[in-house]
Amino acid sequence: MPGSLRLSLVTLGVEDLGRSTAFYEALGLKRSPASTDDVSFFDVGGAILSLYGREALAADAGLDGAGDGFRSQALAWNLASSAAVDKAIVRMVAAGGRLVKPAEKAGWGGYVGYVADPDGHLWEIAHNPGFPLDADGRARLPK
């Protein structure tokens, strides 16, 4: 339905665009030709991941760019198995991410760990048997 809420694009404010772009490219993402010297765009399976200077993003929103620590959000990457979660975490750390919490069984029946990207953006890497993946690897809510 037109006008329905959809997550189209996630923009991460980053300190060093080149470093952050290299991190996501090391995970297999391809920088879009729509990218410029000031912003990197990546197709992430139906949505767009955007990397933009932290100060510029804050200024665009009319906010102070200072601040760090827990940001009260996490991006999530759902995978088909616990083994895939372990492999993804190793890959993210090898690309320059920081292990925040090793993967472990979760009380809700899944398997989850956390990695921070080079700017501290938190990624939850999970296998959630309650959100099956479709043929394109996208998590789907049960109907």
Short mmCIF file of N, CA and C in Angstrom, two decimals:
data_model
loop_
_atom_site.label_atom_id
_atom_site.label_comp_id
_atom_site.label_asym_id
_atom_site.label_seq_id
_atom_site.Cartn_x
_atom_site.Cartn_y
_atom_site.Cartn_z
N MET A 1 0.85 -1.17 0.00
CA MET A 1 0.00 0.00 0.00
C MET A 1 0.90 1.23 0.00
N PRO A 2 0.66 2.18 -0.88
CA PRO A 2 1.47 3.40 -0.91
C PRO A 2 1.40 4.13 0.43
N GLY A 3 2.53 4.64 0.85
CA GLY A 3 2.58 5.39 2.09
C GLY A 3 2.78 4.52 3.33
N SER A 4 2.79 3.18 3.16
CA SER A 4 3.01 2.30 4.30
C SER A 4 4.45 2.43 4.78
N LEU A 5 4.62 2.30 6.08
CA LEU A 5 5.97 2.38 6.66
C LEU A 5 6.81 1.22 6.14
N ARG A 6 7.95 1.54 5.59
CA ARG A 6 8.91 0.56 5.10
C ARG A 6 10.31 1.04 5.46
N LEU A 7 11.12 0.11 5.87
CA LEU A 7 12.53 0.45 6.10
C LEU A 7 13.22 0.38 4.75
N SER A 8 13.60 1.54 4.24
CA SER A 8 14.21 1.61 2.92
C SER A 8 15.71 1.71 2.99
N LEU A 9 16.20 2.47 3.96
CA LEU A 9 17.61 2.79 4.03
C LEU A 9 18.02 2.96 5.48
N VAL A 10 19.17 2.45 5.85
CA VAL A 10 19.76 2.66 7.17
C VAL A 10 21.05 3.42 6.95
N THR A 11 21.19 4.58 7.59
CA THR A 11 22.41 5.37 7.47
C THR A 11 23.17 5.30 8.78
N LEU A 12 24.43 4.91 8.68
CA LEU A 12 25.31 4.87 9.84
C LEU A 12 26.27 6.04 9.76
N GLY A 13 26.34 6.84 10.82
CA GLY A 13 27.33 7.90 10.91
C GLY A 13 28.68 7.31 11.26
N VAL A 14 29.70 7.61 10.46
CA VAL A 14 31.02 6.99 10.65
C VAL A 14 32.10 8.05 10.77
N GLU A 15 33.16 7.72 11.48
CA GLU A 15 34.30 8.64 11.66
C GLU A 15 35.19 8.69 10.43
N ASP A 16 35.40 7.54 9.79
CA ASP A 16 36.32 7.43 8.66
C ASP A 16 35.60 6.65 7.56
N LEU A 17 35.10 7.35 6.55
CA LEU A 17 34.31 6.73 5.50
C LEU A 17 35.09 5.63 4.78
N GLY A 18 36.36 5.87 4.49
CA GLY A 18 37.17 4.87 3.80
C GLY A 18 37.32 3.59 4.60
N ARG A 19 37.61 3.74 5.90
CA ARG A 19 37.77 2.57 6.77
C ARG A 19 36.47 1.78 6.87
N SER A 20 35.37 2.48 7.06
CA SER A 20 34.08 1.80 7.21
C SER A 20 33.64 1.16 5.90
N THR A 21 33.88 1.84 4.78
CA THR A 21 33.56 1.27 3.47
C THR A 21 34.35 -0.02 3.27
N ALA A 22 35.62 0.00 3.61
CA ALA A 22 36.47 -1.20 3.47
C ALA A 22 35.96 -2.34 4.34
N PHE A 23 35.50 -2.04 5.55
CA PHE A 23 34.96 -3.06 6.45
C PHE A 23 33.78 -3.77 5.79
N TYR A 24 32.81 -3.02 5.29
CA TYR A 24 31.62 -3.63 4.70
C TYR A 24 31.94 -4.31 3.37
N GLU A 25 32.90 -3.79 2.63
CA GLU A 25 33.33 -4.48 1.41
C GLU A 25 33.99 -5.81 1.76
N ALA A 26 34.73 -5.86 2.86
CA ALA A 26 35.37 -7.11 3.29
C ALA A 26 34.33 -8.16 3.68
N LEU A 27 33.11 -7.72 3.98
CA LEU A 27 32.03 -8.66 4.29
C LEU A 27 31.30 -9.10 3.02
N GLY A 28 31.74 -8.62 1.88
CA GLY A 28 31.17 -9.05 0.61
C GLY A 28 30.20 -8.07 -0.02
N LEU A 29 29.97 -6.93 0.60
CA LEU A 29 29.08 -5.94 0.00
C LEU A 29 29.80 -5.19 -1.10
N LYS A 30 29.07 -4.79 -2.11
CA LYS A 30 29.64 -4.03 -3.23
C LYS A 30 29.14 -2.60 -3.16
N ARG A 31 30.06 -1.66 -3.17
CA ARG A 31 29.73 -0.23 -3.12
C ARG A 31 29.02 0.16 -4.41
N SER A 32 27.88 0.80 -4.27
CA SER A 32 27.07 1.19 -5.42
C SER A 32 27.71 2.32 -6.20
N PRO A 33 27.52 2.34 -7.52
CA PRO A 33 27.99 3.47 -8.31
C PRO A 33 27.29 4.78 -7.92
N ALA A 34 26.18 4.71 -7.20
CA ALA A 34 25.51 5.92 -6.71
C ALA A 34 26.29 6.58 -5.57
N SER A 35 27.29 5.89 -5.05
CA SER A 35 28.11 6.43 -3.97
C SER A 35 28.91 7.63 -4.46
N THR A 36 29.32 8.48 -3.52
CA THR A 36 30.14 9.65 -3.84
C THR A 36 31.34 9.67 -2.90
N ASP A 37 32.12 10.73 -2.96
CA ASP A 37 33.24 10.88 -2.03
C ASP A 37 32.76 11.06 -0.59
N ASP A 38 31.50 11.44 -0.41
CA ASP A 38 30.97 11.74 0.92
C ASP A 38 30.07 10.65 1.50
N VAL A 39 29.65 9.69 0.68
CA VAL A 39 28.71 8.67 1.15
C VAL A 39 28.91 7.38 0.36
N SER A 40 28.80 6.25 1.07
CA SER A 40 28.84 4.94 0.42
C SER A 40 27.49 4.28 0.58
N PHE A 41 27.00 3.69 -0.53
CA PHE A 41 25.72 2.97 -0.52
C PHE A 41 25.97 1.51 -0.87
N PHE A 42 25.25 0.63 -0.17
CA PHE A 42 25.33 -0.81 -0.41
C PHE A 42 23.92 -1.39 -0.44
N ASP A 43 23.68 -2.30 -1.39
CA ASP A 43 22.42 -3.05 -1.41
C ASP A 43 22.56 -4.17 -0.38
N VAL A 44 21.62 -4.22 0.55
CA VAL A 44 21.65 -5.27 1.58
C VAL A 44 20.35 -6.09 1.53
N GLY A 45 20.02 -6.53 0.33
CA GLY A 45 18.90 -7.44 0.17
C GLY A 45 17.54 -6.81 0.33
N GLY A 46 17.26 -5.78 -0.40
CA GLY A 46 15.95 -5.15 -0.34
C GLY A 46 15.93 -3.83 0.40
N ALA A 47 17.00 -3.51 1.06
CA ALA A 47 17.17 -2.21 1.71
C ALA A 47 18.55 -1.69 1.32
N ILE A 48 18.83 -0.47 1.72
CA ILE A 48 20.12 0.15 1.40
C ILE A 48 20.83 0.49 2.69
N LEU A 49 22.11 0.13 2.78
CA LEU A 49 22.96 0.54 3.88
C LEU A 49 23.77 1.72 3.38
N SER A 50 23.72 2.82 4.12
CA SER A 50 24.42 4.05 3.76
C SER A 50 25.43 4.37 4.84
N LEU A 51 26.65 4.72 4.44
CA LEU A 51 27.68 5.18 5.37
C LEU A 51 27.94 6.64 5.07
N TYR A 52 27.87 7.47 6.11
CA TYR A 52 27.96 8.92 5.94
C TYR A 52 28.74 9.47 7.12
N GLY A 53 29.51 10.51 6.93
CA GLY A 53 30.28 11.09 8.03
C GLY A 53 29.41 11.38 9.25
N ARG A 54 29.90 11.00 10.41
CA ARG A 54 29.12 11.17 11.65
C ARG A 54 28.74 12.63 11.90
N GLU A 55 29.70 13.52 11.79
CA GLU A 55 29.42 14.95 12.02
C GLU A 55 28.44 15.50 10.99
N ALA A 56 28.61 15.09 9.73
CA ALA A 56 27.72 15.56 8.67
C ALA A 56 26.30 15.04 8.89
N LEU A 57 26.18 13.79 9.33
CA LEU A 57 24.86 13.23 9.60
C LEU A 57 24.19 13.96 10.75
N ALA A 58 24.95 14.22 11.81
CA ALA A 58 24.40 14.96 12.96
C ALA A 58 23.97 16.36 12.53
N ALA A 59 24.79 17.02 11.74
CA ALA A 59 24.45 18.37 11.27
C ALA A 59 23.20 18.35 10.40
N ASP A 60 23.08 17.33 9.56
CA ASP A 60 21.91 17.20 8.70
C ASP A 60 20.63 17.09 9.53
N ALA A 61 20.73 16.41 10.68
CA ALA A 61 19.57 16.26 11.57
C ALA A 61 19.43 17.41 12.56
N GLY A 62 20.40 18.35 12.53
CA GLY A 62 20.36 19.47 13.46
C GLY A 62 20.73 19.10 14.88
N LEU A 63 21.61 18.09 15.01
CA LEU A 63 22.01 17.59 16.32
C LEU A 63 23.51 17.74 16.53
N ASP A 64 23.93 17.63 17.79
CA ASP A 64 25.35 17.63 18.15
C ASP A 64 25.91 16.25 17.84
N GLY A 65 27.03 16.18 17.17
CA GLY A 65 27.63 14.91 16.77
C GLY A 65 28.36 14.19 17.89
N ALA A 66 28.54 14.83 19.05
CA ALA A 66 29.23 14.18 20.16
C ALA A 66 28.36 13.07 20.73
N GLY A 67 29.00 12.12 21.31
CA GLY A 67 28.26 11.03 21.95
C GLY A 67 28.83 9.70 21.52
N ASP A 68 28.90 8.79 22.44
CA ASP A 68 29.35 7.45 22.13
C ASP A 68 28.78 6.50 23.17
N GLY A 69 29.24 5.28 23.16
CA GLY A 69 28.70 4.29 24.07
C GLY A 69 27.51 3.59 23.46
N PHE A 70 26.66 3.02 24.30
CA PHE A 70 25.49 2.29 23.83
C PHE A 70 24.51 3.23 23.16
N ARG A 71 24.11 2.90 21.96
CA ARG A 71 23.26 3.78 21.16
C ARG A 71 21.79 3.36 21.17
N SER A 72 21.43 2.38 21.96
CA SER A 72 20.04 1.92 22.09
C SER A 72 19.48 1.33 20.81
N GLN A 73 20.34 0.75 19.98
CA GLN A 73 19.85 0.01 18.82
C GLN A 73 20.89 -0.99 18.40
N ALA A 74 20.44 -1.97 17.66
CA ALA A 74 21.35 -2.93 17.05
C ALA A 74 20.80 -3.30 15.69
N LEU A 75 21.68 -3.42 14.73
CA LEU A 75 21.32 -3.96 13.43
C LEU A 75 21.38 -5.47 13.57
N ALA A 76 20.59 -6.19 12.82
CA ALA A 76 20.57 -7.64 12.96
C ALA A 76 20.80 -8.33 11.63
N TRP A 77 21.55 -9.41 11.68
CA TRP A 77 21.81 -10.26 10.53
C TRP A 77 21.38 -11.66 10.93
N ASN A 78 20.24 -12.10 10.42
CA ASN A 78 19.73 -13.43 10.74
C ASN A 78 20.25 -14.43 9.73
N LEU A 79 20.65 -15.60 10.22
CA LEU A 79 21.23 -16.64 9.39
C LEU A 79 20.51 -17.96 9.62
N ALA A 80 20.77 -18.92 8.74
CA ALA A 80 20.02 -20.17 8.72
C ALA A 80 20.42 -21.18 9.79
N SER A 81 21.57 -20.99 10.45
CA SER A 81 22.02 -21.99 11.43
C SER A 81 22.99 -21.37 12.43
N SER A 82 23.19 -22.08 13.52
CA SER A 82 24.17 -21.65 14.52
C SER A 82 25.58 -21.64 13.92
N ALA A 83 25.88 -22.64 13.09
CA ALA A 83 27.20 -22.69 12.46
C ALA A 83 27.42 -21.48 11.56
N ALA A 84 26.38 -21.04 10.86
CA ALA A 84 26.49 -19.86 10.00
C ALA A 84 26.73 -18.61 10.84
N VAL A 85 26.13 -18.55 12.03
CA VAL A 85 26.35 -17.43 12.94
C VAL A 85 27.82 -17.38 13.35
N ASP A 86 28.35 -18.52 13.76
CA ASP A 86 29.76 -18.57 14.17
C ASP A 86 30.68 -18.11 13.04
N LYS A 87 30.43 -18.57 11.82
CA LYS A 87 31.25 -18.19 10.68
C LYS A 87 31.14 -16.69 10.39
N ALA A 88 29.94 -16.15 10.49
CA ALA A 88 29.74 -14.71 10.22
C ALA A 88 30.47 -13.86 11.25
N ILE A 89 30.45 -14.29 12.50
CA ILE A 89 31.14 -13.53 13.55
C ILE A 89 32.65 -13.53 13.29
N VAL A 90 33.20 -14.68 12.94
CA VAL A 90 34.63 -14.76 12.62
C VAL A 90 34.94 -13.84 11.45
N ARG A 91 34.09 -13.85 10.45
CA ARG A 91 34.30 -13.01 9.25
C ARG A 91 34.26 -11.53 9.61
N MET A 92 33.32 -11.12 10.44
CA MET A 92 33.21 -9.71 10.82
C MET A 92 34.42 -9.25 11.62
N VAL A 93 34.86 -10.09 12.54
CA VAL A 93 36.03 -9.74 13.34
C VAL A 93 37.28 -9.67 12.46
N ALA A 94 37.41 -10.61 11.53
CA ALA A 94 38.56 -10.60 10.62
C ALA A 94 38.56 -9.36 9.73
N ALA A 95 37.37 -8.83 9.45
CA ALA A 95 37.26 -7.63 8.61
C ALA A 95 37.54 -6.35 9.38
N GLY A 96 37.69 -6.44 10.70
CA GLY A 96 37.99 -5.26 11.51
C GLY A 96 36.95 -4.93 12.55
N GLY A 97 35.94 -5.79 12.69
CA GLY A 97 34.94 -5.60 13.74
C GLY A 97 35.49 -6.02 15.10
N ARG A 98 34.74 -5.68 16.15
CA ARG A 98 35.14 -6.03 17.52
C ARG A 98 34.10 -6.95 18.13
N LEU A 99 34.54 -8.12 18.59
CA LEU A 99 33.62 -9.05 19.25
C LEU A 99 33.12 -8.41 20.54
N VAL A 100 31.82 -8.29 20.66
CA VAL A 100 31.20 -7.72 21.86
C VAL A 100 30.72 -8.82 22.78
N LYS A 101 30.08 -9.84 22.19
CA LYS A 101 29.58 -10.97 22.97
C LYS A 101 29.62 -12.21 22.09
N PRO A 102 30.36 -13.24 22.50
CA PRO A 102 30.40 -14.47 21.71
C PRO A 102 28.99 -15.06 21.57
N ALA A 103 28.77 -15.76 20.48
CA ALA A 103 27.46 -16.37 20.25
C ALA A 103 27.20 -17.46 21.28
N GLU A 104 25.93 -17.53 21.67
CA GLU A 104 25.49 -18.54 22.62
C GLU A 104 24.01 -18.80 22.43
N LYS A 105 23.55 -19.92 22.99
CA LYS A 105 22.12 -20.22 22.94
C LYS A 105 21.37 -19.15 23.71
N ALA A 106 20.25 -18.73 23.15
CA ALA A 106 19.43 -17.70 23.78
C ALA A 106 18.22 -18.36 24.45
N GLY A 107 17.72 -17.71 25.48
CA GLY A 107 16.57 -18.23 26.22
C GLY A 107 15.33 -18.38 25.37
N TRP A 108 15.25 -17.67 24.25
CA TRP A 108 14.08 -17.74 23.38
C TRP A 108 14.20 -18.82 22.31
N GLY A 109 15.28 -19.62 22.39
CA GLY A 109 15.40 -20.76 21.48
C GLY A 109 16.33 -20.56 20.30
N GLY A 110 16.93 -19.40 20.19
CA GLY A 110 17.83 -19.14 19.08
C GLY A 110 19.28 -19.19 19.52
N TYR A 111 20.12 -18.60 18.71
CA TYR A 111 21.57 -18.57 18.93
C TYR A 111 22.04 -17.20 18.49
N VAL A 112 22.72 -16.46 19.37
CA VAL A 112 23.01 -15.06 19.05
C VAL A 112 24.34 -14.59 19.66
N GLY A 113 25.03 -13.74 18.91
CA GLY A 113 26.24 -13.06 19.38
C GLY A 113 26.23 -11.64 18.86
N TYR A 114 27.16 -10.81 19.33
CA TYR A 114 27.21 -9.40 18.93
C TYR A 114 28.62 -9.01 18.51
N VAL A 115 28.68 -8.22 17.43
CA VAL A 115 29.93 -7.65 16.92
C VAL A 115 29.68 -6.17 16.66
N ALA A 116 30.67 -5.33 16.99
CA ALA A 116 30.60 -3.91 16.67
C ALA A 116 31.45 -3.64 15.44
N ASP A 117 30.95 -2.80 14.53
CA ASP A 117 31.73 -2.41 13.37
C ASP A 117 32.81 -1.42 13.80
N PRO A 118 33.67 -0.94 12.91
CA PRO A 118 34.76 -0.05 13.32
C PRO A 118 34.31 1.24 14.01
N ASP A 119 33.06 1.65 13.85
CA ASP A 119 32.55 2.84 14.52
C ASP A 119 31.71 2.52 15.74
N GLY A 120 31.66 1.24 16.12
CA GLY A 120 30.91 0.85 17.31
C GLY A 120 29.45 0.54 17.06
N HIS A 121 29.01 0.55 15.78
CA HIS A 121 27.62 0.19 15.50
C HIS A 121 27.44 -1.30 15.79
N LEU A 122 26.47 -1.60 16.61
CA LEU A 122 26.27 -2.95 17.12
C LEU A 122 25.48 -3.80 16.12
N TRP A 123 26.01 -4.97 15.81
CA TRP A 123 25.36 -5.95 14.97
C TRP A 123 25.02 -7.18 15.80
N GLU A 124 23.77 -7.57 15.79
CA GLU A 124 23.33 -8.84 16.37
C GLU A 124 23.41 -9.87 15.25
N ILE A 125 24.16 -10.93 15.45
CA ILE A 125 24.27 -12.00 14.47
C ILE A 125 23.52 -13.18 15.07
N ALA A 126 22.44 -13.61 14.40
CA ALA A 126 21.55 -14.57 15.06
C ALA A 126 21.01 -15.64 14.12
N HIS A 127 20.70 -16.77 14.72
CA HIS A 127 19.85 -17.78 14.11
C HIS A 127 18.59 -17.80 14.95
N ASN A 128 17.46 -17.45 14.34
CA ASN A 128 16.19 -17.40 15.04
C ASN A 128 15.23 -18.36 14.35
N PRO A 129 15.01 -19.54 14.93
CA PRO A 129 14.14 -20.51 14.28
C PRO A 129 12.68 -20.02 14.16
N GLY A 130 12.33 -18.99 14.90
CA GLY A 130 10.97 -18.44 14.82
C GLY A 130 10.77 -17.48 13.66
N PHE A 131 11.86 -17.03 13.03
CA PHE A 131 11.79 -16.14 11.87
C PHE A 131 12.46 -16.86 10.71
N PRO A 132 11.73 -17.70 10.01
CA PRO A 132 12.35 -18.46 8.91
C PRO A 132 12.87 -17.53 7.82
N LEU A 133 13.91 -17.99 7.14
CA LEU A 133 14.48 -17.24 6.03
C LEU A 133 13.82 -17.69 4.73
N ASP A 134 13.53 -16.72 3.86
CA ASP A 134 12.96 -17.08 2.56
C ASP A 134 14.09 -17.49 1.61
N ALA A 135 13.74 -17.74 0.36
CA ALA A 135 14.72 -18.21 -0.63
C ALA A 135 15.83 -17.19 -0.87
N ASP A 136 15.57 -15.90 -0.58
CA ASP A 136 16.57 -14.86 -0.74
C ASP A 136 17.35 -14.59 0.53
N GLY A 137 17.10 -15.36 1.59
CA GLY A 137 17.82 -15.19 2.85
C GLY A 137 17.25 -14.10 3.74
N ARG A 138 16.05 -13.60 3.44
CA ARG A 138 15.42 -12.56 4.25
C ARG A 138 14.60 -13.20 5.35
N ALA A 139 14.73 -12.68 6.56
CA ALA A 139 13.92 -13.16 7.68
C ALA A 139 12.47 -12.76 7.46
N ARG A 140 11.59 -13.67 7.77
CA ARG A 140 10.15 -13.42 7.62
C ARG A 140 9.46 -13.65 8.95
N LEU A 141 8.55 -12.77 9.29
CA LEU A 141 7.74 -12.96 10.49
C LEU A 141 6.73 -14.06 10.21
N PRO A 142 6.46 -14.89 11.21
CA PRO A 142 5.44 -15.92 11.00
C PRO A 142 4.07 -15.30 10.81
N LYS A 143 3.26 -15.96 10.03
CA LYS A 143 1.89 -15.45 9.76
C LYS A 143 0.88 -16.06 10.67
#
